[in-house]
Coordinates of C-alpha atoms in Angstrom, one line a residue:
M135 CA 15.3 -30.1 12.9
N136 CA 16.4 -26.5 12.4
A137 CA 13.5 -24.2 13.2
T138 CA 13.9 -22.3 10.0
H139 CA 13.9 -25.4 7.9
G140 CA 10.9 -26.6 9.8
N141 CA 9.0 -23.5 8.9
D142 CA 10.1 -23.8 5.3
D143 CA 9.0 -27.4 5.1
Q144 CA 5.6 -26.5 6.6
L145 CA 5.1 -23.8 4.0
R146 CA 6.3 -26.1 1.3
R147 CA 3.8 -28.8 2.3
S148 CA 0.9 -26.4 2.7
L149 CA 1.5 -25.0 -0.8
G150 CA 1.9 -28.5 -2.3
I151 CA 5.3 -27.9 -3.8
G152 CA 8.6 -29.9 -3.7
R153 CA 11.6 -29.0 -1.6
R154 CA 13.7 -28.4 -4.7
G155 CA 11.1 -25.9 -6.1
F156 CA 10.9 -24.1 -2.8
L157 CA 14.7 -23.8 -2.4
S158 CA 15.0 -22.5 -6.0
T159 CA 12.5 -19.8 -5.1
C160 CA 14.4 -18.8 -2.0
T161 CA 17.7 -18.7 -3.9
A162 CA 16.2 -16.4 -6.5
V163 CA 14.8 -14.1 -3.7
A164 CA 18.2 -14.0 -2.0
A165 CA 19.9 -13.1 -5.3
G166 CA 17.4 -10.4 -6.0
A167 CA 18.1 -8.8 -2.6
I168 CA 21.6 -7.9 -3.5
A169 CA 21.6 -4.2 -4.5
A170 CA 23.1 -3.2 -7.8
P171 CA 26.2 -1.0 -7.7
V172 CA 25.2 2.7 -7.6
L173 CA 26.6 4.5 -10.6
G174 CA 26.0 8.2 -10.5
A175 CA 22.9 9.5 -8.6
G176 CA 21.2 6.7 -6.7
P177 CA 18.2 6.6 -4.3
V178 CA 18.6 8.7 -1.2
Q179 CA 18.0 7.2 2.2
A180 CA 16.8 9.7 4.9
A181 CA 19.2 10.0 7.8
P182 CA 18.2 8.0 10.9
Q183 CA 17.2 10.1 13.9
S184 CA 17.7 9.5 17.6
A185 CA 15.1 8.0 19.8
A186 CA 14.7 11.4 21.5
Q187 CA 13.9 13.0 18.1
T188 CA 11.5 10.3 16.9
G189 CA 9.8 9.1 20.0
S190 CA 10.8 5.5 19.3
T191 CA 10.5 3.2 22.2
G192 CA 14.0 1.8 22.2
R193 CA 16.0 -0.9 20.6
G194 CA 14.4 -4.4 20.5
Q195 CA 10.9 -3.0 20.3
V196 CA 8.6 -4.8 17.9
L197 CA 7.9 -2.2 15.3
V198 CA 4.7 -3.8 13.8
P199 CA 2.5 -5.4 16.5
E200 CA 1.1 -8.8 15.6
D201 CA -2.5 -7.6 15.2
R202 CA -1.3 -4.9 12.8
R203 CA 0.4 -7.2 10.3
G204 CA -1.5 -7.2 7.0
I205 CA -1.3 -7.9 3.3
I206 CA -3.1 -6.4 0.3
L207 CA -4.7 -9.2 -1.6
Y208 CA -3.4 -7.8 -4.9
T209 CA -0.1 -9.5 -3.9
V210 CA -1.8 -12.9 -4.2
R211 CA -4.4 -12.0 -6.9
D212 CA -3.4 -15.0 -9.0
A213 CA -4.2 -17.4 -6.2
I214 CA -7.6 -15.7 -5.6
G215 CA -8.4 -15.8 -9.3
R216 CA -7.3 -19.3 -10.3
D217 CA -9.6 -22.3 -10.8
P218 CA -9.7 -24.5 -7.7
L219 CA -10.6 -27.5 -9.8
S220 CA -7.3 -27.3 -11.7
T221 CA -4.8 -27.3 -8.8
T222 CA -4.1 -28.4 -5.3
L223 CA -2.8 -24.9 -4.4
P224 CA -5.0 -22.5 -2.4
S225 CA -7.5 -20.9 -4.7
G226 CA -10.2 -18.4 -4.2
F227 CA -10.9 -16.1 -1.2
R228 CA -11.7 -18.8 1.4
A229 CA -8.6 -21.0 0.8
V230 CA -6.3 -18.0 0.4
F231 CA -7.6 -16.5 3.7
E232 CA -6.8 -19.9 5.4
Q233 CA -3.3 -19.8 4.0
L234 CA -2.6 -16.2 4.9
A235 CA -3.8 -16.9 8.5
R236 CA -1.4 -19.9 8.7
F237 CA 1.5 -17.5 7.8
G238 CA 0.5 -15.3 10.7
Y239 CA -1.3 -12.4 9.0
R240 CA -4.1 -10.8 10.9
Q241 CA -5.3 -8.1 8.5
V242 CA -6.1 -8.0 4.8
E243 CA -6.8 -5.1 2.4
F244 CA -9.0 -6.0 -0.5
A245 CA -8.3 -5.1 -4.2
G246 CA -11.8 -5.9 -5.5
Y247 CA -14.2 -8.7 -4.8
G248 CA -13.7 -11.0 -7.8
Q249 CA -12.4 -14.6 -7.9
H250 CA -12.7 -17.7 -10.1
A251 CA -16.3 -18.8 -10.8
N252 CA -15.5 -22.3 -9.5
A253 CA -14.4 -20.9 -6.1
P254 CA -17.0 -21.0 -3.2
G255 CA -19.4 -18.1 -3.6
G256 CA -18.9 -17.7 -7.4
A257 CA -17.1 -15.2 -9.5
S258 CA -18.3 -11.9 -7.9
L259 CA -18.7 -11.3 -4.2
E260 CA -19.4 -7.6 -4.8
S261 CA -22.7 -7.6 -3.1
V262 CA -24.3 -7.7 0.3
E263 CA -24.6 -11.5 0.2
G264 CA -21.1 -11.8 -1.1
A265 CA -19.8 -9.6 1.7
K266 CA -21.5 -11.7 4.3
L267 CA -19.7 -14.8 2.9
L268 CA -16.4 -13.0 2.9
R269 CA -16.9 -11.8 6.5
G270 CA -17.6 -15.3 7.6
W271 CA -14.4 -16.6 6.1
L272 CA -12.4 -13.7 7.6
D273 CA -13.9 -14.4 11.0
D274 CA -13.2 -18.1 10.7
N275 CA -9.5 -17.4 10.2
G276 CA -9.0 -14.6 12.7
L277 CA -8.6 -12.0 10.0
R278 CA -9.8 -8.4 9.8
A279 CA -10.6 -6.5 6.7
Q280 CA -8.8 -3.1 7.0
G281 CA -9.5 -1.4 3.6
N282 CA -10.2 -1.9 -0.1
H283 CA -8.8 -0.5 -3.3
G284 CA -12.2 -0.3 -4.8
F285 CA -14.8 2.1 -6.2
I286 CA -14.2 5.8 -6.0
P287 CA -16.6 7.8 -8.3
G288 CA -15.0 9.2 -11.4
S289 CA -17.6 11.9 -11.8
W290 CA -17.6 15.3 -10.2
P291 CA -20.2 16.6 -9.4
L292 CA -21.3 13.1 -8.5
T293 CA -23.8 11.4 -10.8
S294 CA -26.6 9.6 -9.2
T295 CA -25.3 6.3 -10.5
D296 CA -21.8 6.9 -9.0
L297 CA -23.3 8.0 -5.7
D298 CA -25.4 4.8 -5.5
T299 CA -22.4 2.6 -6.3
F300 CA -20.3 4.4 -3.8
K301 CA -22.9 3.9 -1.1
K302 CA -23.2 0.2 -2.0
H303 CA -19.4 -0.1 -1.5
L304 CA -19.7 1.6 1.8
E305 CA -22.4 -0.9 2.8
I306 CA -20.1 -3.8 1.7
A307 CA -17.2 -2.3 3.7
N308 CA -19.3 -2.1 6.8
I309 CA -20.4 -5.8 6.5
L310 CA -16.8 -6.7 6.1
G311 CA -15.9 -4.8 9.3
M312 CA -13.6 -2.2 7.6
A313 CA -12.7 1.0 9.3
H314 CA -11.4 2.5 6.0
M315 CA -12.3 2.4 2.3
G316 CA -10.1 3.7 -0.4
T317 CA -8.7 3.6 -3.9
G318 CA -5.4 2.9 -5.7
G319 CA -5.2 6.2 -7.5
D320 CA -4.2 9.8 -6.9
P321 CA -6.9 12.5 -6.3
T322 CA -5.8 13.9 -9.7
S323 CA -3.0 13.3 -12.2
S324 CA -2.6 17.1 -12.8
S325 CA 0.3 19.2 -11.8
Y326 CA -1.8 22.4 -11.5
K327 CA -3.1 23.9 -8.3
A328 CA -6.6 24.6 -9.6
D329 CA -7.1 20.9 -10.4
W330 CA -6.0 19.9 -6.9
D331 CA -8.4 22.4 -5.5
V332 CA -11.2 20.7 -7.4
A333 CA -10.0 17.3 -6.2
A334 CA -10.1 18.5 -2.6
D335 CA -13.7 19.5 -3.0
K336 CA -14.6 16.1 -4.4
W337 CA -12.7 14.2 -1.6
H338 CA -14.4 16.4 1.1
A339 CA -17.8 15.4 -0.3
L340 CA -16.7 11.7 -0.4
G341 CA -15.4 12.0 3.1
R342 CA -18.6 13.4 4.5
I343 CA -20.6 10.6 2.9
A344 CA -18.2 8.0 4.2
R345 CA -18.2 9.5 7.7
G346 CA -22.0 9.2 7.7
A347 CA -21.5 5.5 7.2
G348 CA -18.9 5.3 9.9
L349 CA -15.9 4.9 7.6
K350 CA -12.8 6.8 6.7
V351 CA -12.1 7.3 3.0
Y352 CA -8.5 7.3 1.8
T353 CA -6.4 7.9 -1.3
H354 CA -3.4 5.7 -2.1
N355 CA -0.6 7.4 -4.0
H356 CA 2.2 6.5 -6.3
D357 CA 5.3 8.5 -7.2
A358 CA 3.7 11.2 -9.4
A359 CA 1.7 12.7 -6.5
Y360 CA 5.0 13.7 -4.9
G361 CA 6.2 15.7 -7.9
F362 CA 6.3 19.5 -7.6
L363 CA 3.2 21.6 -8.1
L364 CA 3.3 24.0 -11.0
D365 CA 2.0 27.2 -9.4
G366 CA 3.9 30.2 -10.9
G367 CA 6.3 31.7 -13.3
P368 CA 5.7 32.2 -17.0
L369 CA 2.5 30.8 -18.5
D370 CA 2.5 28.3 -21.3
A371 CA 0.4 28.5 -24.5
Q372 CA -2.6 27.2 -22.6
G373 CA -2.2 29.7 -19.9
Q374 CA -0.9 27.3 -17.3
P375 CA 2.0 28.0 -15.0
T376 CA 5.4 26.4 -15.8
R377 CA 7.4 26.8 -12.6
S378 CA 7.1 25.7 -9.0
S379 CA 7.2 27.1 -5.5
G380 CA 8.7 23.8 -4.4
I381 CA 5.5 22.5 -2.8
R382 CA 4.8 18.9 -3.7
K383 CA 1.4 18.1 -5.1
L384 CA 0.3 15.8 -2.3
E385 CA 1.7 18.1 0.3
Y386 CA -0.6 20.9 -1.1
F387 CA -3.5 18.5 -1.0
L388 CA -2.8 17.7 2.6
S389 CA -2.7 21.4 3.4
I390 CA -6.2 22.1 1.9
T391 CA -8.1 19.1 3.0
D392 CA -9.9 18.5 6.3
P393 CA -8.0 15.9 8.4
E394 CA -11.3 14.6 9.8
L395 CA -12.6 13.9 6.3
V396 CA -9.7 12.9 4.0
W397 CA -7.2 10.1 4.8
L398 CA -4.2 8.7 3.0
E399 CA -2.3 5.4 2.5
M400 CA 1.4 5.8 1.7
D401 CA 2.9 3.2 -0.6
I402 CA 6.4 3.4 0.9
F403 CA 8.1 1.9 -2.2
W404 CA 6.6 4.5 -4.5
A405 CA 7.4 7.3 -2.0
H406 CA 11.0 6.2 -2.2
V407 CA 10.8 6.2 -6.0
A408 CA 9.6 9.8 -5.7
Q409 CA 12.6 10.5 -3.5
Y410 CA 14.8 9.3 -6.3
K411 CA 12.9 11.0 -9.2
F412 CA 11.8 14.4 -7.9
R413 CA 14.8 16.1 -6.4
T414 CA 15.0 19.4 -8.2
Y415 CA 12.5 22.0 -9.5
T416 CA 12.5 25.2 -11.5
A417 CA 11.6 28.0 -9.1
H418 CA 9.4 31.0 -10.1
D419 CA 12.5 33.0 -10.7
G420 CA 13.9 30.4 -13.1
S421 CA 16.6 29.1 -10.8
T422 CA 17.1 25.3 -10.2
Q423 CA 16.4 24.3 -6.6
T424 CA 17.1 21.0 -4.8
N425 CA 14.6 19.5 -2.4
V426 CA 15.0 15.8 -1.6
F427 CA 11.7 14.1 -0.5
D428 CA 11.6 12.6 3.0
P429 CA 8.7 10.0 3.1
A430 CA 8.9 9.4 6.9
G431 CA 9.1 13.1 7.5
L432 CA 5.9 13.7 5.6
V433 CA 4.1 11.0 7.6
S434 CA 5.5 12.4 10.9
R435 CA 4.0 15.8 10.1
H436 CA 0.6 14.3 9.3
N437 CA 0.7 11.1 11.4
K438 CA -2.9 10.6 12.2
R439 CA -3.9 11.0 8.5
Y440 CA -2.0 7.8 7.5
P441 CA -3.9 4.9 9.0
L442 CA -2.5 2.5 6.3
F443 CA 0.8 1.8 4.6
H444 CA 1.8 -0.4 1.7
A445 CA 5.0 -2.1 2.8
K446 CA 6.8 -2.9 -0.4
D447 CA 10.5 -3.4 -0.9
G448 CA 13.0 -2.8 -3.7
V449 CA 16.6 -3.2 -4.7
V450 CA 18.6 -0.4 -6.4
N451 CA 18.3 0.0 -10.2
T452 CA 19.5 3.3 -11.6
T453 CA 18.7 2.3 -15.2
N454 CA 14.9 2.0 -15.1
G455 CA 14.0 5.6 -14.3
M456 CA 12.5 4.6 -10.9
G457 CA 15.6 3.9 -8.9
Y458 CA 14.4 0.5 -7.7
D459 CA 13.1 -2.9 -8.7
M460 CA 10.4 -4.5 -6.6
V461 CA 11.4 -7.6 -4.5
P462 CA 9.7 -9.5 -1.7
F463 CA 9.3 -7.4 1.5
G464 CA 12.4 -7.5 3.7
T465 CA 14.8 -8.6 0.9
G466 CA 15.5 -5.2 -0.4
V467 CA 17.3 -2.0 0.6
I468 CA 14.5 0.3 1.8
D469 CA 15.2 0.9 5.4
Y470 CA 11.9 -0.1 7.1
T471 CA 13.5 -0.2 10.5
T472 CA 14.3 3.5 10.4
F473 CA 11.0 4.4 8.6
F474 CA 8.7 2.7 11.2
S475 CA 10.9 3.9 14.1
R476 CA 10.7 7.5 12.9
V477 CA 6.9 7.6 12.3
G478 CA 6.2 5.8 15.6
H479 CA 2.6 5.3 16.7
R480 CA 2.9 1.6 16.1
N481 CA -0.6 0.9 17.4
Q482 CA -2.1 3.4 15.0
H483 CA -0.7 2.4 11.6
N484 CA -1.6 -0.7 9.6
P485 CA 1.2 -1.8 7.2
M486 CA 0.0 -4.0 4.3
V487 CA 2.7 -6.2 2.6
E488 CA 2.5 -5.7 -1.1
Q489 CA 4.5 -6.9 -4.1
D490 CA 3.1 -6.1 -7.5
N491 CA 5.2 -8.7 -9.3
A492 CA 4.7 -11.6 -6.9
P493 CA 2.5 -13.7 -9.3
S494 CA 4.5 -15.8 -11.7
T495 CA 3.6 -17.5 -14.9
T496 CA 6.1 -20.3 -14.3
N497 CA 5.7 -20.9 -10.5
P498 CA 2.1 -20.8 -9.5
A499 CA 3.0 -21.0 -5.8
Q500 CA 5.3 -17.9 -5.9
S501 CA 2.9 -15.2 -4.8
L502 CA 2.0 -17.1 -1.6
E503 CA 5.7 -18.0 -1.0
H504 CA 6.5 -14.3 -1.2
A505 CA 3.6 -13.5 1.0
A506 CA 5.1 -15.9 3.6
I507 CA 8.5 -14.2 3.2
G508 CA 6.9 -10.8 3.6
Y509 CA 5.2 -11.8 6.8
R510 CA 8.3 -13.2 8.4
N511 CA 10.3 -10.1 7.6
L512 CA 7.5 -7.7 8.8
A513 CA 7.2 -9.6 12.0
A514 CA 11.0 -9.5 12.5
L515 CA 11.3 -5.7 12.4
R516 CA 12.8 -4.3 15.6
G517 CA 13.8 -0.8 16.5

C-alpha cells in the first residue's frame, strides 16, 4: 500500500469516517490551497535572505523539531466541547489528547479549560483538581502544555478579585507544567502612545507576579497591533494626535517593556494580514510614507521575546480587506520555510498550529482532519 494512503486510512479509521468522506475533505483542502489571482495590490512576501544573513543551518534542515510541534486547542474546540455520548468521534480533553498524540503532536496550547459535561472530569476543569486530571492525561500521551489563552485581568490597577483569579490561573499553569501563560488579546486597542504606556505598566506588573510563580506571561497579537502609532501632528477635537512617526504600536510596546518580564506570541497569519493592510501612514508633516511590515524581521530583532508562534496559513483574497482567507496549515501561500529559516533558533520557538475555521457544522470530523494535515505539513518543513 502507498504510505500516504496508509496514513490517510489510519486517520480515517481513527476518526470513524468513511473513505469517501475523507477524500472529499482532502479535495476541498487542495482546492482551497490554490491562490486567487492577484488584482491590484496583493499581500507582500518578504524577500528570502541567504543562510549567511539568517544564520539558518542549511538546506534539508528540519525547521521545527519533533518536540516543538504543537497545536492550540482552539483549532479543535468543537471536538473538546461535543458530547461523547452522542458520537464515536474523539470528544473531550482526554480523547482529543489521545488523537493529537497519534498524529504526532508533542505540545498543546490551551484556550480555556471547558468541555462537555459528559466528558471525563465534567464541564469545567478550571481548578486545581481539574488541572491535575488534565496533567495526567497530557503525561499519558506524551504531551506538554506550553501555554494558555486564558485569564489576563481587565482591571488596572488590579482589583483584589482579578489578582486572586490571575494567581489561581498561575497555579493551574504550574500544575499543567507550562512555562508560559498568556492571552489572545492585544495589550490595548488604542492607537495612542499614552495608552500603550499604561499598558506597559500593567504588563510589567503581571510579568513580575508571573515571574514569582516561575512563569512567563505573554500577549498574543492580531493585525491591529501592527498598525501605526498616532504620536504627533495636528490634534483632533479630543486633543489626540492624528499623525504618525511611522512606529508601529507593538514595536513601541516592545521598546518600552522589560524583555525579562513581558513576552509575546506572534500569530504569523495575522502578522501577514498586517503586512497587507498597514503599508502607508501620514507623517507628522502631512506627507504619505510607505513602510511595509516584515514579520520575520520583527521577530529576528527580538528573538528571545517570542517563545511561541501561531502557525496559521492563508490563500490570497484581495476582496475581504485582510488579504487572505484561512486554510489548513501548509496548504496556503504564506512562506513558512522562509519565515522559520530567517528567525532561526529552532530549539527556542514553539509553533502552535491554528486554524480558526477548522470546525464544521456539516463535517464533525473536519477539525481533527485539519489538525492532522497541519501536523504533517509542519513536520515536513525543511530549510
